[in-house]
C-alpha atoms as a PDB file:
ATOM      1  CA  MET A   1      -0.039  -0.105  -0.005  1.00  0.00           C
ATOM      2  CA  SER A   2       1.502   3.314  -0.933  1.00  0.00           C
ATOM      3  CA  PHE A   3       1.529   6.324   1.693  1.00  0.00           C
ATOM      4  CA  ASP A   4       3.584   8.824  -0.332  1.00  0.00           C
ATOM      5  CA  ASN A   5       1.632  11.861   0.793  1.00  0.00           C
ATOM      6  CA  VAL A   6       3.068  13.233   3.962  1.00  0.00           C
ATOM      7  CA  PHE A   7      -0.164  13.983   5.929  1.00  0.00           C
ATOM      8  CA  VAL A   8      -1.730  10.588   4.901  1.00  0.00           C
ATOM      9  CA  ALA A   9       1.332   8.590   5.939  1.00  0.00           C
ATOM     10  CA  THR A  10       1.494  10.641   9.314  1.00  0.00           C
ATOM     11  CA  GLY A  11      -2.475   9.944   9.790  1.00  0.00           C
ATOM     12  CA  ALA A  12      -2.102   6.378   8.778  1.00  0.00           C
ATOM     13  CA  ALA A  13       0.674   5.897  11.096  1.00  0.00           C
ATOM     14  CA  ILE A  14      -0.971   7.351  14.101  1.00  0.00           C
ATOM     15  CA  LEU A  15      -4.084   5.412  13.495  1.00  0.00           C
ATOM     16  CA  LEU A  16      -2.356   2.155  13.040  1.00  0.00           C
ATOM     17  CA  THR A  17      -0.333   2.564  16.406  1.00  0.00           C
ATOM     18  CA  LEU A  18      -3.452   3.688  18.086  1.00  0.00           C
ATOM     19  CA  ALA A  19      -5.427   0.496  16.835  1.00  0.00           C
ATOM     20  CA  ALA A  20      -2.404  -1.503  18.005  1.00  0.00           C
ATOM     21  CA  HIS A  21      -2.359   0.257  21.426  1.00  0.00           C
ATOM     22  CA  ILE A  22      -6.274  -0.336  21.956  1.00  0.00           C
ATOM     23  CA  ILE A  23      -6.334  -3.779  20.863  1.00  0.00           C
ATOM     24  CA  ALA A  24      -3.300  -4.758  23.038  1.00  0.00           C
ATOM     25  CA  ARG A  25      -5.303  -3.086  26.122  1.00  0.00           C
ATOM     26  CA  ILE A  26      -8.225  -5.009  25.352  1.00  0.00           C
ATOM     27  CA  LEU A  27      -6.442  -8.290  25.358  1.00  0.00           C
ATOM     28  CA  ALA A  28      -4.349  -7.272  28.492  1.00  0.00           C
ATOM     29  CA  ARG A  29      -7.653  -7.029  30.456  1.00  0.00           C
ATOM     30  CA  LYS A  30      -8.843 -10.451  29.110  1.00  0.00           C
ATOM     31  CA  LEU A  31      -5.322 -12.115  29.540  1.00  0.00           C
ATOM     32  CA  SER A  32      -3.483 -10.596  32.574  1.00  0.00           C
ATOM     33  CA  TRP A  33      -0.497 -12.622  31.884  1.00  0.00           C
ATOM     34  CA  LEU A  34      -0.056 -11.318  28.400  1.00  0.00           C
ATOM     35  CA  PRO A  35       2.536  -8.171  28.310  1.00  0.00           C
ATOM     36  CA  MET A  36       0.708  -5.192  26.842  1.00  0.00           C
ATOM     37  CA  VAL A  37       3.702  -3.461  25.344  1.00  0.00           C
ATOM     38  CA  ILE A  38       4.778  -6.793  23.490  1.00  0.00           C
ATOM     39  CA  THR A  39       1.322  -7.207  22.191  1.00  0.00           C
ATOM     40  CA  ALA A  40       1.056  -3.946  20.813  1.00  0.00           C
ATOM     41  CA  LEU A  41       4.615  -4.395  19.244  1.00  0.00           C
ATOM     42  CA  VAL A  42       3.499  -7.474  17.606  1.00  0.00           C
ATOM     43  CA  LEU A  43       0.215  -5.982  16.373  1.00  0.00           C
ATOM     44  CA  VAL A  44       2.191  -3.013  14.622  1.00  0.00           C
ATOM     45  CA  VAL A  45       4.434  -5.370  13.034  1.00  0.00           C
ATOM     46  CA  THR A  46       1.590  -7.514  11.856  1.00  0.00           C
ATOM     47  CA  PHE A  47      -0.316  -4.540  10.295  1.00  0.00           C
ATOM     48  CA  LEU A  48       2.803  -3.388   8.648  1.00  0.00           C
ATOM     49  CA  PHE A  49       3.100  -6.680   7.002  1.00  0.00           C
ATOM     50  CA  ILE A  50      -0.675  -7.013   6.162  1.00  0.00           C
ATOM     51  CA  PHE A  51      -0.592  -3.392   4.313  1.00  0.00           C
ATOM     52  CA  GLN A  52       2.791  -4.022   2.887  1.00  0.00           C
ATOM     53  CA  TRP A  53       3.997  -0.674   4.448  1.00  0.00           C
ATOM     54  CA  ASP A  54       7.743  -0.390   4.691  1.00  0.00           C
ATOM     55  CA  TYR A  55       9.069  -0.138   8.551  1.00  0.00           C
ATOM     56  CA  ASN A  56      11.397   2.909   7.672  1.00  0.00           C
ATOM     57  CA  HIS A  57       8.580   4.955   5.951  1.00  0.00           C
ATOM     58  CA  TYR A  58       6.109   4.083   9.014  1.00  0.00           C
ATOM     59  CA  TYR A  59       8.672   4.971  11.441  1.00  0.00           C
ATOM     60  CA  GLY A  60       9.609   8.345   9.518  1.00  0.00           C
ATOM     61  CA  ALA A  61       5.979   9.154   9.498  1.00  0.00           C
ATOM     62  CA  ALA A  62       5.129   8.406  13.328  1.00  0.00           C
ATOM     63  CA  LYS A  63       8.372   9.502  14.890  1.00  0.00           C
ATOM     64  CA  PRO A  64       7.945  13.411  14.565  1.00  0.00           C
ATOM     65  CA  VAL A  65       4.410  13.212  16.197  1.00  0.00           C
ATOM     66  CA  PHE A  66       5.012  10.668  19.061  1.00  0.00           C
ATOM     67  CA  ASP A  67       8.428  12.368  19.830  1.00  0.00           C
ATOM     68  CA  HIS A  68       6.578  15.285  20.362  1.00  0.00           C
ATOM     69  CA  LEU A  69       3.878  13.820  22.317  1.00  0.00           C
ATOM     70  CA  LEU A  70       6.280  11.798  24.592  1.00  0.00           C
ATOM     71  CA  GLY A  71       7.567  14.912  26.282  1.00  0.00           C
ATOM     72  CA  TYR A  72       4.096  16.096  27.237  1.00  0.00           C
ATOM     73  CA  VAL A  73       3.139  12.310  28.381  1.00  0.00           C
ATOM     74  CA  THR A  74       6.390  12.445  30.779  1.00  0.00           C
ATOM     75  CA  VAL A  75       5.220  15.976  32.200  1.00  0.00           C
ATOM     76  CA  LEU A  76       1.424  14.399  32.720  1.00  0.00           C
ATOM     77  CA  LEU A  77       3.138  11.918  34.953  1.00  0.00           C
ATOM     78  CA  ALA A  78       2.567  14.689  37.789  1.00  0.00           C
ATOM     79  CA  ILE A  79      -1.313  13.938  37.492  1.00  0.00           C
ATOM     80  CA  PRO A  80      -1.120  10.396  39.017  1.00  0.00           C
ATOM     81  CA  LEU A  81       1.584  11.534  41.419  1.00  0.00           C
ATOM     82  CA  ALA A  82      -0.702  14.143  42.984  1.00  0.00           C
ATOM     83  CA  ALA A  83      -3.323  11.635  43.670  1.00  0.00           C
ATOM     84  CA  MET A  84      -0.925   9.423  45.639  1.00  0.00           C
ATOM     85  CA  ASN A  85      -1.494   9.080  49.438  1.00  0.00           C
ATOM     86  CA  PHE A  86       2.216   9.111  50.953  1.00  0.00           C
ATOM     87  CA  LYS A  87       0.772   9.170  54.688  1.00  0.00           C
ATOM     88  CA  GLY A  88       2.401   6.439  56.488  1.00  0.00           C
ATOM     89  CA  LEU A  89       5.174   5.542  53.855  1.00  0.00           C
ATOM     90  CA  PRO A  90       8.729   4.799  55.256  1.00  0.00           C
ATOM     91  CA  ILE A  91      10.286   7.965  53.330  1.00  0.00           C
ATOM     92  CA  LYS A  92      13.811   7.146  54.460  1.00  0.00           C
ATOM     93  CA  LYS A  93      13.574   3.585  53.145  1.00  0.00           C
ATOM     94  CA  LEU A  94      11.856   4.842  49.942  1.00  0.00           C
ATOM     95  CA  VAL A  95      14.885   7.326  49.472  1.00  0.00           C
ATOM     96  CA  LEU A  96      17.319   4.656  49.919  1.00  0.00           C
ATOM     97  CA  ILE A  97      15.455   2.509  47.522  1.00  0.00           C
ATOM     98  CA  VAL A  98      15.217   5.082  44.596  1.00  0.00           C
ATOM     99  CA  ALA A  99      19.033   6.228  45.256  1.00  0.00           C
ATOM    100  CA  MET A 100      20.108   2.383  44.901  1.00  0.00           C
ATOM    101  CA  ALA A 101      18.061   1.893  41.940  1.00  0.00           C
ATOM    102  CA  SER A 102      19.593   5.045  40.417  1.00  0.00           C
ATOM    103  CA  LEU A 103      23.112   3.755  41.039  1.00  0.00           C
ATOM    104  CA  ILE A 104      22.733   0.228  40.123  1.00  0.00           C
ATOM    105  CA  GLY A 105      20.642   0.987  37.063  1.00  0.00           C
ATOM    106  CA  ALA A 106      23.439   3.166  35.586  1.00  0.00           C
ATOM    107  CA  LEU A 107      26.676   1.597  37.222  1.00  0.00           C
ATOM    108  CA  LEU A 108      26.019  -2.019  36.594  1.00  0.00           C
ATOM    109  CA  PRO A 109      25.352  -2.135  32.738  1.00  0.00           C
ATOM    110  CA  MET A 110      28.088   0.400  32.288  1.00  0.00           C
ATOM    111  CA  SER A 111      30.503  -2.135  34.333  1.00  0.00           C
ATOM    112  CA  LEU A 112      29.083  -5.311  32.417  1.00  0.00           C
ATOM    113  CA  ALA A 113      29.813  -3.289  29.118  1.00  0.00           C
ATOM    114  CA  TYR A 114      33.257  -2.501  30.361  1.00  0.00           C
ATOM    115  CA  LEU A 115      34.070  -5.987  31.238  1.00  0.00           C
ATOM    116  CA  PHE A 116      32.925  -7.286  28.081  1.00  0.00           C
ATOM    117  CA  SER A 117      35.267  -4.770  26.515  1.00  0.00           C
ATOM    118  CA  LEU A 118      32.633  -3.058  24.480  1.00  0.00           C
ATOM    119  CA  SER A 119      33.360   0.442  22.778  1.00  0.00           C
ATOM    120  CA  HIS A 120      33.693   3.706  24.965  1.00  0.00           C
ATOM    121  CA  ASP A 121      30.630   5.286  23.347  1.00  0.00           C
ATOM    122  CA  THR A 122      28.609   1.946  23.993  1.00  0.00           C
ATOM    123  CA  ILE A 123      29.508   2.066  27.771  1.00  0.00           C
ATOM    124  CA  LEU A 124      28.469   5.438  28.103  1.00  0.00           C
ATOM    125  CA  ALA A 125      24.910   4.881  26.284  1.00  0.00           C
ATOM    126  CA  PHE A 126      24.292   2.258  29.016  1.00  0.00           C
ATOM    127  CA  ALA A 127      24.498   5.068  31.484  1.00  0.00           C
ATOM    128  CA  SER A 128      20.862   6.153  30.432  1.00  0.00           C
ATOM    129  CA  ARG A 129      19.466   2.460  30.671  1.00  0.00           C
ATOM    130  CA  SER A 130      17.338   2.968  33.730  1.00  0.00           C
ATOM    131  CA  VAL A 131      15.321   6.219  32.742  1.00  0.00           C
ATOM    132  CA  THR A 132      12.643   7.036  30.280  1.00  0.00           C
ATOM    133  CA  THR A 133      13.479   8.044  26.866  1.00  0.00           C
ATOM    134  CA  PRO A 134      13.034  11.881  26.858  1.00  0.00           C
ATOM    135  CA  ILE A 135      15.423  11.904  30.018  1.00  0.00           C
ATOM    136  CA  GLY A 136      17.731   8.872  28.815  1.00  0.00           C
ATOM    137  CA  LEU A 137      18.228  11.121  25.663  1.00  0.00           C
ATOM    138  CA  SER A 138      18.900  14.192  27.368  1.00  0.00           C
ATOM    139  CA  ILE A 139      21.556  12.562  29.432  1.00  0.00           C
ATOM    140  CA  ALA A 140      23.209  10.801  26.377  1.00  0.00           C
ATOM    141  CA  ASP A 141      23.197  14.102  24.710  1.00  0.00           C
ATOM    142  CA  ILE A 142      25.062  15.794  27.637  1.00  0.00           C
ATOM    143  CA  ILE A 143      27.658  12.983  28.147  1.00  0.00           C
ATOM    144  CA  LYS A 144      28.141  12.550  24.407  1.00  0.00           C
ATOM    145  CA  ALA A 145      26.844   8.971  24.200  1.00  0.00           C
ATOM    146  CA  PRO A 146      25.474   7.907  20.709  1.00  0.00           C
ATOM    147  CA  LEU A 147      21.757   8.656  20.874  1.00  0.00           C
ATOM    148  CA  ALA A 148      20.686   5.651  18.591  1.00  0.00           C
ATOM    149  CA  MET A 149      22.454   3.259  20.783  1.00  0.00           C
ATOM    150  CA  ALA A 150      20.880   4.924  24.165  1.00  0.00           C
ATOM    151  CA  ASN A 151      17.506   4.993  22.616  1.00  0.00           C
ATOM    152  CA  LEU A 152      17.762   1.157  21.706  1.00  0.00           C
ATOM    153  CA  ILE A 153      19.217   0.223  25.284  1.00  0.00           C
ATOM    154  CA  ILE A 154      16.476   2.258  27.106  1.00  0.00           C
ATOM    155  CA  ILE A 155      13.623   0.513  24.999  1.00  0.00           C
ATOM    156  CA  VAL A 156      15.137  -3.027  24.939  1.00  0.00           C
ATOM    157  CA  SER A 157      15.672  -2.815  28.786  1.00  0.00           C
ATOM    158  CA  GLY A 158      11.958  -1.363  29.303  1.00  0.00           C
ATOM    159  CA  ILE A 159      10.418  -4.121  27.187  1.00  0.00           C
ATOM    160  CA  ILE A 160      12.373  -6.896  29.002  1.00  0.00           C
ATOM    161  CA  GLY A 161      11.482  -5.479  32.306  1.00  0.00           C
ATOM    162  CA  GLY A 162       7.786  -4.968  31.411  1.00  0.00           C
ATOM    163  CA  THR A 163       7.661  -8.595  30.115  1.00  0.00           C
ATOM    164  CA  LEU A 164       9.203 -10.269  33.038  1.00  0.00           C
ATOM    165  CA  ALA A 165       7.499  -8.427  35.669  1.00  0.00           C
ATOM    166  CA  ARG A 166       4.270 -10.330  35.561  1.00  0.00           C
ATOM    167  CA  PHE A 167       6.296 -13.676  36.305  1.00  0.00           C
ATOM    168  CA  LEU A 168       8.872 -12.116  38.814  1.00  0.00           C
ATOM    169  CA  PHE A 169       5.838 -10.753  40.965  1.00  0.00           C
ATOM    170  CA  ARG A 170       4.200 -13.921  41.554  1.00  0.00           C
ATOM    171  CA  GLY A 171       3.654 -14.154  45.414  1.00  0.00           C
ATOM    172  CA  ILE A 172       4.073 -10.451  45.725  1.00  0.00           C
ATOM    173  CA  GLU A 173       0.731  -8.943  46.702  1.00  0.00           C
ATOM    174  CA  ASP A 174       1.741  -5.216  47.559  1.00  0.00           C
ATOM    175  CA  ASP A 175       0.705  -3.267  44.355  1.00  0.00           C
ATOM    176  CA  ARG A 176       2.930  -0.338  45.519  1.00  0.00           C
ATOM    177  CA  ALA A 177       5.939  -2.278  45.580  1.00  0.00           C
ATOM    178  CA  LYS A 178       5.049  -3.787  42.199  1.00  0.00           C
ATOM    179  CA  GLY A 179       4.549  -0.200  40.877  1.00  0.00           C
ATOM    180  CA  LEU A 180       7.691   1.184  42.128  1.00  0.00           C
ATOM    181  CA  ALA A 181       9.845  -1.537  41.056  1.00  0.00           C
ATOM    182  CA  LEU A 182       8.434  -1.304  37.443  1.00  0.00           C
ATOM    183  CA  GLY A 183       8.919   2.512  37.431  1.00  0.00           C
ATOM    184  CA  LEU A 184      12.427   2.261  38.606  1.00  0.00           C
ATOM    185  CA  VAL A 185      13.537  -0.806  36.520  1.00  0.00           C
ATOM    186  CA  ALA A 186      11.300  -0.807  33.406  1.00  0.00           C
ATOM    187  CA  HIS A 187      10.427   3.241  33.210  1.00  0.00           C
ATOM    188  CA  ALA A 188       7.718   3.997  30.691  1.00  0.00           C
ATOM    189  CA  PHE A 189       7.251   0.550  29.593  1.00  0.00           C
ATOM    190  CA  GLY A 190       6.966  -0.686  33.128  1.00  0.00           C
ATOM    191  CA  THR A 191       4.754   2.274  33.986  1.00  0.00           C
ATOM    192  CA  VAL A 192       2.255   0.927  31.187  1.00  0.00           C
ATOM    193  CA  GLU A 193       2.320  -2.795  32.712  1.00  0.00           C
ATOM    194  CA  ALA A 194       1.753  -1.272  36.018  1.00  0.00           C
ATOM    195  CA  TRP A 195      -1.379   0.556  35.161  1.00  0.00           C
ATOM    196  CA  GLN A 196      -2.742  -2.906  34.086  1.00  0.00           C
ATOM    197  CA  ILE A 197      -2.120  -4.113  37.501  1.00  0.00           C
ATOM    198  CA  SER A 198      -3.910  -1.296  39.300  1.00  0.00           C
ATOM    199  CA  GLN A 199      -4.292   2.318  39.941  1.00  0.00           C
ATOM    200  CA  THR A 200      -2.198   2.172  42.777  1.00  0.00           C
ATOM    201  CA  ALA A 201       0.676   0.285  41.132  1.00  0.00           C
ATOM    202  CA  GLY A 202       0.431   2.925  38.118  1.00  0.00           C
ATOM    203  CA  ARG A 203       0.999   5.725  40.571  1.00  0.00           C
ATOM    204  CA  TYR A 204       3.927   4.119  42.322  1.00  0.00           C
ATOM    205  CA  ALA A 205       5.279   3.188  38.946  1.00  0.00           C
ATOM    206  CA  ALA A 206       4.883   7.059  37.873  1.00  0.00           C
ATOM    207  CA  PHE A 207       6.630   8.122  41.069  1.00  0.00           C
ATOM    208  CA  GLY A 208       9.322   5.444  40.601  1.00  0.00           C
ATOM    209  CA  LEU A 209      10.063   6.631  36.937  1.00  0.00           C
ATOM    210  CA  ALA A 210       9.950  10.346  37.604  1.00  0.00           C
ATOM    211  CA  VAL A 211      12.182  10.486  40.878  1.00  0.00           C
ATOM    212  CA  ASN A 212      14.641   8.126  39.426  1.00  0.00           C
ATOM    213  CA  GLY A 213      14.935  10.071  36.011  1.00  0.00           C
ATOM    214  CA  LEU A 214      15.496  13.143  38.064  1.00  0.00           C
ATOM    215  CA  VAL A 215      18.100  11.869  40.489  1.00  0.00           C
ATOM    216  CA  THR A 216      19.799   9.894  37.464  1.00  0.00           C
ATOM    217  CA  ALA A 217      19.954  13.135  35.274  1.00  0.00           C
ATOM    218  CA  VAL A 218      21.397  15.121  38.114  1.00  0.00           C
ATOM    219  CA  TRP A 219      24.418  12.651  39.065  1.00  0.00           C
ATOM    220  CA  VAL A 220      25.101  10.722  35.802  1.00  0.00           C
ATOM    221  CA  PRO A 221      26.446  13.737  33.890  1.00  0.00           C
ATOM    222  CA  ILE A 222      28.608  15.016  36.900  1.00  0.00           C
ATOM    223  CA  PHE A 223      29.992  11.364  37.450  1.00  0.00           C
ATOM    224  CA  ILE A 224      30.750  11.035  33.820  1.00  0.00           C
ATOM    225  CA  THR A 225      32.475  14.425  33.650  1.00  0.00           C
ATOM    226  CA  ALA A 226      34.564  13.697  36.743  1.00  0.00           C
ATOM    227  CA  LEU A 227      35.936  10.571  35.226  1.00  0.00           C
ATOM    228  CA  SER A 228      36.653  12.447  31.923  1.00  0.00           C
ATOM    229  CA  VAL A 229      38.924  14.866  33.643  1.00  0.00           C
END
């Protein structure tokens, strides 16, 4: 199928993506074990195959719109955060958990990349692994890491985290713990999965994503700059 016109291609890309999201959301409600993000990805690929639409063309049409919206979505996370009830929370323990997640989320993959003798640019790209895409790409830009590599690492780690979460959470009943873990480890993808668990899990995932992103965005550039001196 031909989508030569820019406006037609952009509209078709948006409709195709939204259709995949809606269907994946419906399936996730009926089949709780089915990761919504993976389902949506498979549906997008299936739609592209059915319509014989080249992926690069689809990506080029969809990217400007969704990149622009991604920044707004990140800011809109303040809405579920405002509805959270922090009364009775162990703040000191929560601060410690977020700090550890931020440090381990960046330093562990960088250390593994170094041990496997990967390139300097790849090691830097892994510094952004634990934060959501807009923040991660900003960090990558500051520390001079390759943006494409950083973007790939963020997306793949989010998909893996969001996919494995349902299996790892067996036996865990506290939705706050589930949501916080998903937000800290799998950022935006994890937050999507958390909202499928419950509103409480979704809010805590948004909290983990936002605070971890803020903390990581502050210390990682300073740390990398200090190492380069």
